[in-house]
Coordinates of C-alpha atoms in Angstrom, one line a residue:
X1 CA 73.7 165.1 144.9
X2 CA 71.6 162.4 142.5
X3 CA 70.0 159.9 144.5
X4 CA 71.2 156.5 143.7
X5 CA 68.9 154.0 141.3
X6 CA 68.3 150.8 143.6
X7 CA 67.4 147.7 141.9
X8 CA 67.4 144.2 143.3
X9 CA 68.6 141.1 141.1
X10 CA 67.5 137.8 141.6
X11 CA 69.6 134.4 140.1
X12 CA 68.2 131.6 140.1
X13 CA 69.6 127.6 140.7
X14 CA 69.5 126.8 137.2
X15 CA 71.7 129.7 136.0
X16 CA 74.1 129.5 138.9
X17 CA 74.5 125.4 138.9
X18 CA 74.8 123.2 136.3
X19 CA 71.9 120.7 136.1
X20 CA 74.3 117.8 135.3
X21 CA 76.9 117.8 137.8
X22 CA 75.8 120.1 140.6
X23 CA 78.6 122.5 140.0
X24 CA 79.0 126.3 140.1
X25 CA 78.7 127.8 136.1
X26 CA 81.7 130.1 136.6
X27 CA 81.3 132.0 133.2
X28 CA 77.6 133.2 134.5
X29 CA 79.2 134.4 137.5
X30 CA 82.1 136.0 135.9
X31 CA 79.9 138.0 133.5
X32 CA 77.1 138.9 136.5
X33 CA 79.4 140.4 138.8
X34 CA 81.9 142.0 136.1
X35 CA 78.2 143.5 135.1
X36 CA 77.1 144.6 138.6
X37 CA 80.6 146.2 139.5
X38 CA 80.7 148.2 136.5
X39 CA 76.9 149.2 137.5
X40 CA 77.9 149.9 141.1
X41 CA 81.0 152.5 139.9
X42 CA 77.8 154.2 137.4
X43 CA 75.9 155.0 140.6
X44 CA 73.3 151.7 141.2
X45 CA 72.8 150.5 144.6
X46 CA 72.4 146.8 143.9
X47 CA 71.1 143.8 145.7
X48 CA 71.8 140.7 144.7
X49 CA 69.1 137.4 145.6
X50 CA 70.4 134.5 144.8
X51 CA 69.6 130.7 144.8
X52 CA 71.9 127.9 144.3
X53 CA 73.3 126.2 148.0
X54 CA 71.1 123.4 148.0
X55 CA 71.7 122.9 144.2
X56 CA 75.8 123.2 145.0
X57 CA 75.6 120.7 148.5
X58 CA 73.5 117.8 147.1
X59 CA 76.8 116.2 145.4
X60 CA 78.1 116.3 149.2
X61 CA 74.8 114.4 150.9
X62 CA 74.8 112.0 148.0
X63 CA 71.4 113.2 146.2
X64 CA 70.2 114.7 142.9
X65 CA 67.3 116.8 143.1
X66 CA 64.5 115.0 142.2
X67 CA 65.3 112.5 145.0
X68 CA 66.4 115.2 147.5
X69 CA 63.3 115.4 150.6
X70 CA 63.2 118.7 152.9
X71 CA 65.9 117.3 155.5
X72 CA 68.3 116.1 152.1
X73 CA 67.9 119.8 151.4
X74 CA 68.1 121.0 154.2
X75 CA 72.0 119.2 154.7
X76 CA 72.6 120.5 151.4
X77 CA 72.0 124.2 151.7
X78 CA 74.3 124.2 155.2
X79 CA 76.9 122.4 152.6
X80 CA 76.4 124.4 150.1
X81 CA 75.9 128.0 151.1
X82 CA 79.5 128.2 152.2
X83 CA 80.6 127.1 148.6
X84 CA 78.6 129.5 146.9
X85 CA 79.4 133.0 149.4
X86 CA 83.7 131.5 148.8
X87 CA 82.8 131.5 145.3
X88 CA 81.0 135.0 144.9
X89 CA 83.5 136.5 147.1
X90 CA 86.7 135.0 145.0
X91 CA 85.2 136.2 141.5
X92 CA 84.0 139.9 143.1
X93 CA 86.8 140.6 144.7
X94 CA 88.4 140.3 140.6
X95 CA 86.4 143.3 139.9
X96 CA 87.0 145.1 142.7
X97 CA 83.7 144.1 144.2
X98 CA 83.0 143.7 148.4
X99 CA 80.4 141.3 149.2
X100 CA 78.5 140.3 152.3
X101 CA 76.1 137.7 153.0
X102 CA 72.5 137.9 154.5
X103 CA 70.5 134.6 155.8
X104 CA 67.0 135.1 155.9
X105 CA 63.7 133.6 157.3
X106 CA 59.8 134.0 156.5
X107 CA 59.8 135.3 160.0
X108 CA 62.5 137.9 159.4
X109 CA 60.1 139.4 156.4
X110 CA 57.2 139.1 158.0
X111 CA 57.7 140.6 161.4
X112 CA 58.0 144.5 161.6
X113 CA 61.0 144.9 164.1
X114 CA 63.4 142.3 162.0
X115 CA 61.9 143.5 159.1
X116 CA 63.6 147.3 159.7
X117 CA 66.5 145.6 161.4
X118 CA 67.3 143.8 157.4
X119 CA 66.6 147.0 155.8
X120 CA 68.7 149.2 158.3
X121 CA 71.5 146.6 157.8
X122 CA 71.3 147.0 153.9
X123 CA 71.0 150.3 153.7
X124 CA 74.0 150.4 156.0
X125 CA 75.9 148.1 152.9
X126 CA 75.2 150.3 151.1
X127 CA 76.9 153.7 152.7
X128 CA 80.0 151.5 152.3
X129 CA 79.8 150.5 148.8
X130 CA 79.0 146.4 149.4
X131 CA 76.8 144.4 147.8
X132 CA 74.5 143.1 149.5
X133 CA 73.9 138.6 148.5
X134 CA 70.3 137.5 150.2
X135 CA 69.4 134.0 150.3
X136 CA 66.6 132.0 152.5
X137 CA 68.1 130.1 155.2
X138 CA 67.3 127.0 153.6
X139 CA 69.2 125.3 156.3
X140 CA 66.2 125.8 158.8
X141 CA 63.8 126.7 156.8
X142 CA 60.6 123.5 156.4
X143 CA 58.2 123.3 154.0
X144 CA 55.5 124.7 155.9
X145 CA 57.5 127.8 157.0
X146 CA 59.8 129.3 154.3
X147 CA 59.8 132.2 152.1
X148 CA 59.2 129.1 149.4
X149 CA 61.1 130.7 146.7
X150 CA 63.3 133.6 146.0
X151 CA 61.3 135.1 143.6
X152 CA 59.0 136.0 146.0
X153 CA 62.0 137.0 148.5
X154 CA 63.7 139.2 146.0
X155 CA 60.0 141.0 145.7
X156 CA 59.7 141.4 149.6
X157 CA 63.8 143.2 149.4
X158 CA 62.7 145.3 146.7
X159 CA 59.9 146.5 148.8
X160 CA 62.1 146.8 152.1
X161 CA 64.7 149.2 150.1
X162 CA 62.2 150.9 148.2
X163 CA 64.0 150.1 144.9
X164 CA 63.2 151.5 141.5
X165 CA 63.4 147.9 139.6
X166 CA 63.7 144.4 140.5
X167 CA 65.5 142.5 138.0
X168 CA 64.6 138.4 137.7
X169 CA 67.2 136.5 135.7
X170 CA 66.1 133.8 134.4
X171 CA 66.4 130.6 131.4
X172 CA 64.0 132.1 129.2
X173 CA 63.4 135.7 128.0
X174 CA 60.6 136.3 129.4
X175 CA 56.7 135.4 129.4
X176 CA 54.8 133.7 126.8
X177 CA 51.0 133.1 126.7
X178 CA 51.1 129.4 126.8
X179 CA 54.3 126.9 126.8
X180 CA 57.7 128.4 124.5
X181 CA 58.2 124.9 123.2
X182 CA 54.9 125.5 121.5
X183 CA 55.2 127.1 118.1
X184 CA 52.2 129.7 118.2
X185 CA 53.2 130.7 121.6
X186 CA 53.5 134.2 121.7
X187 CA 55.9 136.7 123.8
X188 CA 54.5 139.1 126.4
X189 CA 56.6 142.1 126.2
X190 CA 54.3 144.3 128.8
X191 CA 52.2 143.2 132.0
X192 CA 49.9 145.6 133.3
X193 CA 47.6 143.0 135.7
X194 CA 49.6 139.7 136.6
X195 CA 46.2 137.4 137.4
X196 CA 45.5 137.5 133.7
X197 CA 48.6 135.5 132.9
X198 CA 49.0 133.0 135.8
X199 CA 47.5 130.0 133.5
X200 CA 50.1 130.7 130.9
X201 CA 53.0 129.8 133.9
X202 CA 53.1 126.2 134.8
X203 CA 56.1 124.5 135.4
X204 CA 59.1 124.2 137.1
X205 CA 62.7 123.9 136.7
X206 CA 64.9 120.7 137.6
X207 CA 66.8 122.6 140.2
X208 CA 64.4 125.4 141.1
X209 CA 61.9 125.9 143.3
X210 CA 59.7 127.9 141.6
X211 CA 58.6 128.3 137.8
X212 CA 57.1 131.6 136.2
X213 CA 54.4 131.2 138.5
X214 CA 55.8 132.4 141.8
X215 CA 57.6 134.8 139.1
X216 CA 54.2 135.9 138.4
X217 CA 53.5 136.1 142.5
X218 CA 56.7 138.3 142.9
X219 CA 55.9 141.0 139.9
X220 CA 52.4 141.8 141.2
X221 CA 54.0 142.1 145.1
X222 CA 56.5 144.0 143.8
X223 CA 54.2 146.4 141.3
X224 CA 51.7 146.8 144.5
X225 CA 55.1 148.3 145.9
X226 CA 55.8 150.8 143.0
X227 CA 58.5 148.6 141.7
X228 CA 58.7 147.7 138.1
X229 CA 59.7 144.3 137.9
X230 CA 61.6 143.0 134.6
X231 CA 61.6 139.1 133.8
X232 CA 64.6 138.1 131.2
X233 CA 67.5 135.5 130.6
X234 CA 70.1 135.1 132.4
X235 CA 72.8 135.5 129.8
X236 CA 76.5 135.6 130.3
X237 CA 77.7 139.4 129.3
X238 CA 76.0 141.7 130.5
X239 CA 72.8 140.0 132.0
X240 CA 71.5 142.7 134.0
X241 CA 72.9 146.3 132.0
X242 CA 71.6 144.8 128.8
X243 CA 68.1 144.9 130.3
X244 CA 68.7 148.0 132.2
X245 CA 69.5 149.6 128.5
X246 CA 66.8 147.9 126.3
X247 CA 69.2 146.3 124.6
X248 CA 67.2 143.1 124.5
X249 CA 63.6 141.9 124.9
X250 CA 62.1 141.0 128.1
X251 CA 59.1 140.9 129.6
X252 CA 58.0 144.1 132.0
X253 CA 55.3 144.2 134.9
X254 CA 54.4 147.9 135.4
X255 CA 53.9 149.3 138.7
X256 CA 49.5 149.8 139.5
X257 CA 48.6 153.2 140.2
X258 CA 49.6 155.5 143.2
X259 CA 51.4 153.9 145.7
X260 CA 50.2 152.9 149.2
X261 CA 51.7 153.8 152.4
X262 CA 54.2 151.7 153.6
X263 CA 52.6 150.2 156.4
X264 CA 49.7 149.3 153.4
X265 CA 52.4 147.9 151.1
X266 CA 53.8 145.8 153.8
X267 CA 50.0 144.2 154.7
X268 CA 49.3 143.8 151.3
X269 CA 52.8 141.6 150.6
X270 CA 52.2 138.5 152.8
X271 CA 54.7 135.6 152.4
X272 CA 52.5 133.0 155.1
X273 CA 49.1 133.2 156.5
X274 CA 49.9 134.1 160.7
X275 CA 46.1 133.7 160.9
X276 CA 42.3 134.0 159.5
X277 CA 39.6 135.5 160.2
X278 CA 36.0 134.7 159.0
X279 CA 33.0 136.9 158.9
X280 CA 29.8 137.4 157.1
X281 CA 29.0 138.6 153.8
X282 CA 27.3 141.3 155.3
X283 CA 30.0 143.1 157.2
X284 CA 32.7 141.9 154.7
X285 CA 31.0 144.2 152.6
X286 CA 31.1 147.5 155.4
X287 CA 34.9 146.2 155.6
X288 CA 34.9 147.3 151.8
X289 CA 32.9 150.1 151.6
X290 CA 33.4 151.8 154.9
X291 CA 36.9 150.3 155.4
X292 CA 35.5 149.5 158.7
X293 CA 37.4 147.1 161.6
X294 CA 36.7 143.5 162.8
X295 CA 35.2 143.4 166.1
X296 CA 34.5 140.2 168.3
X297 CA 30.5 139.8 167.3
X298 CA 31.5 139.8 163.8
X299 CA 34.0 136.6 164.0
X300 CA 32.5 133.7 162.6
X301 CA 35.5 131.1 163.0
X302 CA 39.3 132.1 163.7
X303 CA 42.3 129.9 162.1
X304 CA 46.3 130.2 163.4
X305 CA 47.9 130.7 166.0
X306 CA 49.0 134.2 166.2
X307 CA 50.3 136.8 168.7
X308 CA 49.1 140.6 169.0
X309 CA 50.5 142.4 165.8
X310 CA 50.3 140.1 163.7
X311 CA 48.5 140.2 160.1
X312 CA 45.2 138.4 159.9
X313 CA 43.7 137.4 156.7
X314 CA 40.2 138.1 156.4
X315 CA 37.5 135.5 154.7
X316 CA 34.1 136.3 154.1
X317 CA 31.8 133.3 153.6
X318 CA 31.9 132.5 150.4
X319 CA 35.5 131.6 150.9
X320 CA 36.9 135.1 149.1
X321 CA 39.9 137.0 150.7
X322 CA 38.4 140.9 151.7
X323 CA 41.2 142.4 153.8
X324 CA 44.0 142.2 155.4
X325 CA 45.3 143.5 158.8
X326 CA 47.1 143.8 162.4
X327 CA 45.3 142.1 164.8
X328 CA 45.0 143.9 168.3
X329 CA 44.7 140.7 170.2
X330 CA 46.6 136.7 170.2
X331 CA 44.4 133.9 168.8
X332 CA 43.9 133.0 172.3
X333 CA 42.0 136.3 173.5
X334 CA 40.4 136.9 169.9
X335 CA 38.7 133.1 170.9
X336 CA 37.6 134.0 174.4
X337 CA 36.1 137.2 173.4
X338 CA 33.8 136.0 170.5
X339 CA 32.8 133.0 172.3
X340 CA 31.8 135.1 175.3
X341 CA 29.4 138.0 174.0
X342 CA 27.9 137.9 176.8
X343 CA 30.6 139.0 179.2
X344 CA 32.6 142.2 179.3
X345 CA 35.6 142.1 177.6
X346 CA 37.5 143.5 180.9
X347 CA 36.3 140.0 182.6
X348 CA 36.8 137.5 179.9
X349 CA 40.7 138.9 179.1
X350 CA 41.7 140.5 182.2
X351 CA 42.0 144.1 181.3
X352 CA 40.0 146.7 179.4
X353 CA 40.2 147.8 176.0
X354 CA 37.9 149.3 173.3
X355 CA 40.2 148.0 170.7
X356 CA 38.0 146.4 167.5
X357 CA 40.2 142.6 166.7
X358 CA 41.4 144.7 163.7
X359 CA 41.2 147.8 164.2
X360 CA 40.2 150.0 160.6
X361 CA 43.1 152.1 160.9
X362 CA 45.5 148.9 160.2
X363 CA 43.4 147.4 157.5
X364 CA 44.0 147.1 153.7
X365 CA 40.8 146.3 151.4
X366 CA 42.3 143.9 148.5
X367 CA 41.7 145.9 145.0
X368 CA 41.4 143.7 142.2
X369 CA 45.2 144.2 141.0
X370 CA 46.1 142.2 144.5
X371 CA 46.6 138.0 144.3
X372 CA 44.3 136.8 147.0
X373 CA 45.5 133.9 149.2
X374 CA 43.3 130.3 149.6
X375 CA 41.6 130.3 152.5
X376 CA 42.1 127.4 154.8
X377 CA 40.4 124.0 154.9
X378 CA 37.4 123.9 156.6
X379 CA 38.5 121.8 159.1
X380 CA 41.9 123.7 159.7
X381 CA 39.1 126.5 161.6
X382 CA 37.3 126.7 164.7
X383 CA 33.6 127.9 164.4
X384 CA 32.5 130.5 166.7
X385 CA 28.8 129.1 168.1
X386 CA 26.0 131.7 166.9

């Protein structure tokens, strides 16, 4: 038996709502899941990420978007999500299409066990023919602690699943080098390394909450996951076959190199920053070369608050993110043991253990081809006394 193609498609608000009045665009709908039910009976397993409750429940709190602050929204989406899921299900099940709907957190992504439980879930879906509809639980979600767009989401589901292509739909056709309203601006067809392009992506939609920046973000996540990703416009017939058939231009991100192991891909995609690390520039560079671990005498200040098996970025002192990896130890411990070289570890945590903080098994050394996260203020850190 053929394995089944997976590919993940994501909508955004401004293809789903309409900018004016805050209501569902019907005809986009139509044509999406008349196109994804026709690609489900050719053999696709599909997932479908989509935007759009907040956009469809700010009529109902009495605010347009530009207005709207993080509890507006966060009203609206708990409004709105039930409006959209009633409105996907009515037009699928006119093409013979089951639905279900998936509610999603940065922690759900982020930690391993809930991570496998999502995937197990949609994989599950999928045995039984239903398409899968993922969204951020914007109802919870804050602006410190959220996926922060569903570009970036759809890139972590394409990783979970494994798929062969994620597909972002979209209100232009693709990437430019500078602005399209500008008449020498010229189209990117083919992407091989994202971070040459991310000056080119300014900008945001009205209703959106992300531009082809965190577009950008979410093709190199993806291509660090072998998945190609695929930028085009959202057009009514056949918005996703058209693309899957060349039938009109777009812009693809290839997928870099060999593959990484799972566990690899999944340190490399980071949605939020559990915690930091700092160390010198000397053993940063062992971390490199000899993909060696982080032990206690080499912390130079820690940032977060995290919990054993969590992913710690790691700084060197210039500011530059080296590595990431799972930390053997909280935030807690991690503190007591550098500030206490002097002590056994057995006495300062209250048990033994030759574990390094990271150990070098669970580390990934960032290539070139990966986008490196900020690191913190300076005063978000606590420094380690020499």
């Amino acid at each position: 038996m053929m394995k089944k193609k997976k590919i993940v498609v994501k909508i955004g608000s401004s293809l789903l709502a309409n900018s004016d009045n805050l209501t569902l665009r019907y005809a986009f709908m139509n044509g999406l899941l008349s196109d994804l039910a026709q690609l489900q009976r050719e053999g696709y397993n599909i997932i479908l990420t989509s935007s759009g409750s907040v956009a469809l429940g700010l009529n109902m709190v009495g605010k347009r978007p530009e207005d709207a602050g993080v509890l507006d929204k966060q009203a609206a989406a708990a409004c709105g999500q039930p409006l959209l899921m009633n409105a996907y299900r009515q037009v699928a099940s006119e093409y013979d299409l089951s639905v279900a709907q998936m509610l999603v957190t940065v922690e759900d992504m982020e930690e391993s066990r809930r991570f496998l439980n999502i995937k197990n879930t949609m994989l599950r879906l999928f045995e039984n023919d239903i398409l899968p509809i993922i969204n951020e639980n914007d109802s919870v979600a804050t602006r410190d602690l959220r996926v922060g767009d569903n570009d970036r989401l759809s890139a972590k589901v394409a990783q979970m699943i494994e798929a062969d292509t994620l597909i972002i739909l979209t209100s232009v056709e693709g990437l430019y080098d500078r602005d399209p309203s500008d008449e020498d601006a010229k189209f990117i067809h083919e992407i091989e390394d994202v971070s040459e392009h991310l000056e080119s992506t300014t900008g945001i939609s009205t209703l959106g909450s992300g531009g082809m920046l965190t577009k950008m973000h979410a093709a190199n996540m993806a291509q660090n996951a072998g998945v190609e990703t695929i930028i085009a416009e959202g057009i009514i017939e056949r918005p996703v076959s058209s693309v899957l058939e060349s039938e009109r231009r777009f812009t693809r991100c290839l997928v870099r190199g060999k593959t990484a192991s799972p566990l690899k891909i999944w340190l490399s995609n980071r949605l939020q920053v559990s915690g930091t690390l700092v160390v010198s520039n000397e053993v940063s560079l062992g971390i490199i070369e000899r993909k060696q671990g982080v032990s206690r005498v080499d912390v130079i200040s820690i940032q977060g608050d995290f919990t054993k098996g969590d992913v710690l970025h790691i700084y060197n002192e210039d500011g530059e993110e080296v590595a990431r990896g799972l930390t053997n130890f909280s935030s807690e411990e991690t503190m007591l043991m550098a500030r206490h070289l002097d002590m056994p570890v057995e006495e300062v945590i209250g048990y033994k253990t030759k574990s390094d903080i990271v150990g070098a098994e669970n580390i990934l050394v960032l290539e070139e081809y990966h986008l490196q996260l900020e690191a913190p203020e300076q005063d978000a850190k606590v420094v380690i006394p020499a």
